[in-house]
XYZ file of C-alpha atoms in Angstrom:
333
model
C -22.176 28.120 -46.609
C -22.970 27.849 -42.739
C -26.447 28.880 -42.305
C -28.702 31.614 -45.426
C -29.394 35.286 -44.630
C -32.832 34.454 -44.061
C -31.679 31.615 -41.627
C -29.373 34.201 -39.608
C -32.348 36.728 -39.360
C -34.934 33.956 -38.558
C -32.387 33.929 -34.953
C -31.895 37.410 -34.600
C -36.143 38.049 -34.823
C -36.321 35.047 -32.294
C -33.885 36.484 -29.632
C -35.700 39.836 -30.070
C -39.028 38.041 -29.519
C -37.569 36.625 -26.403
C -35.986 39.981 -25.095
C -39.685 41.093 -25.469
C -41.330 38.246 -23.719
C -39.175 38.689 -20.965
C -39.120 42.684 -21.340
C -43.375 41.859 -20.180
C -41.994 39.529 -17.362
C -40.299 42.106 -16.162
C -42.630 44.731 -16.166
C -45.575 42.140 -14.635
C -43.635 41.474 -11.566
C -42.705 45.346 -10.798
C -46.023 46.486 -11.069
C -46.961 43.578 -8.669
C -44.138 44.327 -6.107
C -45.227 48.343 -6.900
C -48.991 47.313 -5.839
C -47.430 45.327 -2.774
C -44.888 47.632 -1.653
C -45.181 51.227 -2.874
C -41.638 52.345 -1.157
C -39.655 50.062 -3.697
C -41.753 52.565 -6.420
C -40.722 55.695 -4.488
C -37.065 54.063 -4.192
C -36.883 53.072 -8.071
C -37.896 56.893 -8.835
C -35.575 58.452 -6.414
C -32.825 56.523 -8.437
C -34.303 57.535 -11.651
C -33.743 61.272 -10.376
C -30.610 61.223 -8.588
C -29.511 59.619 -11.929
C -30.618 62.480 -13.981
C -29.522 64.910 -11.092
C -25.865 63.819 -11.375
C -25.548 64.123 -15.616
C -26.951 67.414 -15.333
C -24.511 68.114 -13.431
C -21.551 66.983 -15.094
C -22.980 68.460 -18.293
C -22.617 71.569 -16.021
C -18.924 70.630 -15.311
C -20.249 71.447 -11.535
C -18.542 67.891 -10.501
C -15.682 66.205 -12.133
C -16.540 62.749 -13.892
C -14.874 60.721 -11.262
C -16.603 62.579 -8.384
C -19.807 62.302 -9.627
C -19.646 58.790 -10.769
C -18.454 57.359 -7.092
C -21.238 59.176 -5.781
C -23.917 57.666 -7.922
C -22.694 54.386 -7.335
C -22.536 54.888 -3.596
C -26.082 56.445 -3.691
C -27.398 53.813 -5.859
C -25.731 50.892 -3.977
C -27.926 52.137 -0.596
C -31.187 52.820 -2.158
C -30.661 48.955 -3.872
C -29.780 47.426 -0.556
C -32.900 48.976 0.900
C -35.001 47.575 -2.274
C -33.782 44.173 -1.048
C -34.638 44.539 2.533
C -38.104 45.314 1.281
C -38.003 42.476 -0.774
C -36.889 39.722 1.860
C -39.619 41.300 4.213
C -41.751 40.212 1.729
C -40.808 36.753 1.066
C -39.629 37.267 -2.592
C -35.614 36.929 -3.848
C -33.350 39.520 -4.097
C -33.094 39.086 -7.891
C -36.769 39.249 -8.427
C -36.818 42.752 -10.211
C -33.386 42.131 -12.090
C -33.370 41.915 -15.777
C -34.682 38.106 -17.067
C -32.727 36.571 -19.624
C -32.729 33.174 -20.815
C -28.712 33.976 -21.825
C -27.334 35.883 -19.325
C -23.994 35.492 -20.874
C -25.049 37.695 -23.933
C -28.740 39.025 -22.631
C -30.212 37.299 -25.388
C -28.524 39.418 -28.151
C -26.532 36.671 -29.262
C -23.333 38.068 -29.176
C -20.887 38.980 -26.717
C -19.040 41.883 -28.082
C -18.827 41.163 -31.644
C -18.394 36.933 -31.442
C -21.234 34.955 -31.374
C -22.457 33.777 -28.050
C -22.589 29.942 -27.196
C -26.654 29.945 -27.524
C -26.103 31.547 -30.910
C -23.744 29.018 -32.139
C -26.319 26.068 -30.646
C -29.379 27.322 -32.672
C -26.888 27.493 -35.558
C -26.120 23.649 -34.921
C -29.358 22.677 -34.234
C -30.584 24.659 -38.082
C -27.580 22.810 -39.516
C -28.689 19.498 -38.129
C -32.574 19.715 -39.223
C -31.435 20.607 -42.988
C -28.688 17.641 -43.049
C -30.917 14.741 -42.829
C -28.783 13.114 -40.155
C -30.357 14.137 -37.235
C -32.081 10.917 -36.427
C -28.530 9.285 -36.182
C -26.328 12.042 -34.514
C -25.757 11.131 -31.345
C -25.224 7.424 -32.040
C -23.015 7.298 -34.975
C -19.594 9.068 -33.835
C -16.100 8.429 -33.832
C -16.352 7.820 -30.006
C -18.757 5.130 -31.229
C -16.851 3.973 -33.763
C -16.117 -0.112 -33.129
C -12.417 -1.174 -34.755
C -13.090 -4.515 -33.017
C -15.428 -5.471 -36.024
C -12.550 -5.222 -38.123
C -10.274 -8.348 -38.121
C -6.789 -8.627 -37.472
C -6.243 -11.193 -39.824
C -4.940 -10.279 -43.225
C -6.294 -12.734 -46.345
C -6.770 -12.123 -50.199
C -4.519 -10.042 -52.123
C -4.885 -7.205 -49.357
C -1.339 -5.913 -48.000
C -3.447 -4.716 -44.369
C -5.892 -6.576 -42.327
C -9.140 -5.030 -42.020
C -8.148 -3.399 -38.619
C -4.861 -1.996 -39.921
C -6.834 -0.826 -43.205
C -9.681 1.208 -40.837
C -7.101 2.937 -39.085
C -6.006 4.273 -41.961
C -9.301 5.079 -43.272
C -9.902 6.863 -39.794
C -6.951 8.804 -40.157
C -7.273 10.362 -43.512
C -10.565 11.080 -41.775
C -9.986 13.063 -39.163
C -7.233 14.780 -41.288
C -10.366 15.783 -43.983
C -11.879 17.099 -41.036
C -9.077 19.056 -39.487
C -7.769 20.510 -42.791
C -11.331 21.307 -43.752
C -10.673 24.703 -43.508
C -7.220 25.011 -44.687
C -7.546 23.066 -47.564
C -10.783 23.337 -49.335
C -12.397 21.456 -51.874
C -11.105 17.914 -50.799
C -13.052 14.956 -51.509
C -14.075 11.584 -50.525
C -14.549 8.573 -51.988
C -15.050 5.617 -49.436
C -15.609 2.186 -51.392
C -16.118 -1.479 -50.296
C -18.835 -4.398 -49.775
C -22.074 -3.719 -47.751
C -22.019 -3.795 -44.361
C -18.327 -2.697 -44.044
C -19.255 0.817 -42.264
C -19.391 3.245 -44.964
C -22.250 5.046 -44.681
C -21.616 5.173 -40.730
C -18.400 6.726 -41.215
C -19.849 9.288 -43.604
C -22.373 10.556 -40.909
C -19.172 10.432 -38.224
C -17.604 13.167 -40.410
C -20.793 14.657 -40.983
C -21.627 15.171 -37.422
C -17.760 16.638 -36.990
C -18.028 19.792 -39.232
C -22.125 19.818 -38.107
C -20.481 20.609 -34.822
C -17.839 23.267 -36.181
C -20.575 24.944 -37.974
C -20.569 23.384 -41.315
C -23.634 23.386 -43.593
C -23.785 19.319 -44.691
C -26.493 17.721 -47.091
C -26.549 13.790 -46.733
C -28.626 12.322 -48.868
C -28.696 8.690 -50.382
C -28.521 8.438 -54.123
C -32.226 7.679 -55.030
C -33.074 10.991 -52.874
C -30.147 12.833 -54.483
C -31.380 12.166 -58.282
C -35.324 11.888 -57.382
C -34.672 15.289 -55.956
C -32.801 16.460 -58.776
C -35.252 14.855 -61.390
C -37.943 16.896 -59.431
C -35.857 20.141 -59.394
C -35.472 19.790 -63.319
C -38.920 18.800 -64.600
C -40.892 19.925 -61.936
C -39.658 23.225 -60.497
C -41.662 25.145 -58.119
C -41.568 27.639 -54.945
C -41.252 24.321 -53.038
C -38.084 23.159 -54.401
C -36.173 26.152 -56.175
C -33.413 26.012 -53.795
C -32.456 22.481 -54.184
C -29.640 22.252 -56.965
C -28.138 25.701 -55.472
C -28.109 23.811 -52.219
C -26.533 20.836 -53.576
C -23.785 23.028 -55.228
C -23.007 25.295 -52.202
C -23.021 23.697 -49.311
C -19.831 23.261 -47.409
C -20.282 19.407 -47.712
C -22.546 16.952 -49.581
C -22.500 13.514 -49.039
C -23.974 11.100 -51.845
C -24.487 7.586 -49.723
C -24.550 4.318 -51.589
C -23.704 5.841 -55.723
C -25.017 2.930 -58.087
C -28.587 2.088 -56.144
C -30.112 4.253 -58.325
C -31.669 3.289 -61.775
C -28.509 4.664 -63.975
C -29.493 6.748 -67.486
C -27.873 9.440 -69.315
C -29.904 11.867 -66.964
C -28.326 10.644 -63.880
C -24.843 10.701 -65.383
C -25.505 14.058 -66.595
C -26.350 15.216 -62.870
C -23.799 13.322 -61.575
C -21.038 15.115 -63.580
C -22.847 18.704 -63.238
C -22.600 18.275 -59.811
C -19.061 16.643 -58.664
C -17.775 18.790 -61.467
C -19.123 22.363 -60.265
C -18.328 21.606 -56.316
C -14.489 20.430 -57.376
C -14.144 24.475 -59.114
C -16.210 26.108 -56.917
C -13.453 23.782 -53.958
C -16.621 22.629 -51.997
C -16.181 19.366 -50.735
C -18.117 16.135 -51.605
C -18.070 12.528 -50.289
C -19.230 9.523 -52.388
C -19.613 6.062 -50.644
C -20.701 3.184 -52.919
C -20.699 -0.547 -52.600
C -19.380 -0.379 -56.304
C -15.434 -1.248 -57.287
C -13.473 1.379 -58.842
C -14.063 -0.878 -62.317
C -17.675 -0.981 -61.711
C -17.768 2.711 -61.147
C -16.019 3.175 -64.652
C -18.476 0.775 -66.356
C -21.236 2.572 -65.108
C -20.850 6.044 -65.160
C -19.444 8.057 -67.893
C -15.641 8.875 -68.647
C -16.354 12.232 -67.551
C -17.486 11.245 -64.245
C -14.708 8.471 -63.649
C -12.183 10.957 -64.412
C -13.605 13.705 -62.093
C -13.763 11.697 -58.615
C -10.143 9.723 -59.744
C -8.388 12.807 -60.127
C -9.793 14.604 -57.401
C -11.175 12.354 -54.974
C -9.040 10.574 -52.136
C -9.801 6.858 -52.550
C -10.751 5.358 -49.051
C -11.123 1.519 -49.504
C -12.878 -0.187 -46.574
C -12.699 -3.741 -46.574
C -13.744 -6.755 -43.902
C -16.597 -8.832 -43.136
C -20.463 -7.327 -42.943
C -20.927 -5.560 -39.969
C -24.699 -5.717 -39.873
C -24.650 -9.895 -40.004
C -21.890 -9.611 -37.151
C -24.051 -7.369 -34.992
C -27.084 -10.165 -35.609
C -25.329 -13.224 -34.652
C -23.370 -11.262 -31.875
C -27.707 -10.458 -30.423
C -28.548 -14.088 -31.081
C -25.648 -14.768 -28.658
C -26.350 -12.903 -25.980
C-alpha cells in the first residue's frame, strides 16, 4: 500500500493542471511574438500547410513514405532556422517558442513509457512522508547520522557483547529487514531497551529508508496510536473513518514507546487486533518499548505476548542514555 487511488488521481490532476498552465504560457508567448514578428506566424502557417499536404500525398501514395518523411524534415528544418534567426534579431532566445515543461523528461505526464518518472516518484515520496508523521525528523535521523561511538566498547553485567558490538548486530538486522522487505513480506521487529539508547532513532532510520523506496509508513507513539483507535471506535465520523483501515493495511506500522499508554482491556484488545491482523495480512510492524520482555508479558495479555514472541525479531539495545551523553558533551564544548 503505497498511495491510495485518490492520491494517485490527485497527482495526475496536478499534472493536468501543470500542462494547462504551461500551454497558456506558450500561447501568450506565441501571440506576443506574432504581434511583434508577423513573419513567424506566416512560417508556422506554412509548416502546418506543408505537413498537411505531405500527409495527403502519402495517403494518395503519390510519394513513398521515406521520401515524404525526408522532404518534410528538410523543409521544416529550413523554416525553423528562419524562425530562430528572426527571434535572435528581436533578442528572443532560440527556444522561446518551444513547448514549456516543468519536467522535460516526461513532458509533464508523470511517465516515461510505462515507467513512473522521477518527478512522479518524488511526488509519491512527498505524500508518504507527509502522512508518516516522521517528516520533521527525516533529514536528521538516518543511518548516515547514526553515531556508533555513543555505544561503549566495554562489556558489563550479564551481556555477552559490548553495547558497540550489540548495536552493530542490531544495525545489521535492521538493514536485512529493509533489503528483504519485498521478498519476505510481513517481517516484524520488537526493539526494546532502556530509555535513551536509540530505539526511536533506529525506527525512524528504517522508516526513512522504506519511505524513500515508495513504501507507506505510519509512525505513532503508543499514546497517539491508542488515542486514535479510541476516537475511531467511540467517536467515528467522516474525518477518522479510515483510521483503522490505514493502521491495518499500511506497508509499515511503527508503534513507538509501547508501555507509556494507560493500559486497560481496550488497549489490550486493540493491540491484539492490530498486530494479529497485520501478521495474517503479512504487513510489517515495528514496536519499540522501554519494557523488558518480562514486563511486556505482565502488562499485556498472553495472546499479545505470544504473537510478539512468535512473529517478531527481537532487537535488544543496551548502553548508556545517549540523551545524557549529548547533554554532557554540549556542556564540555
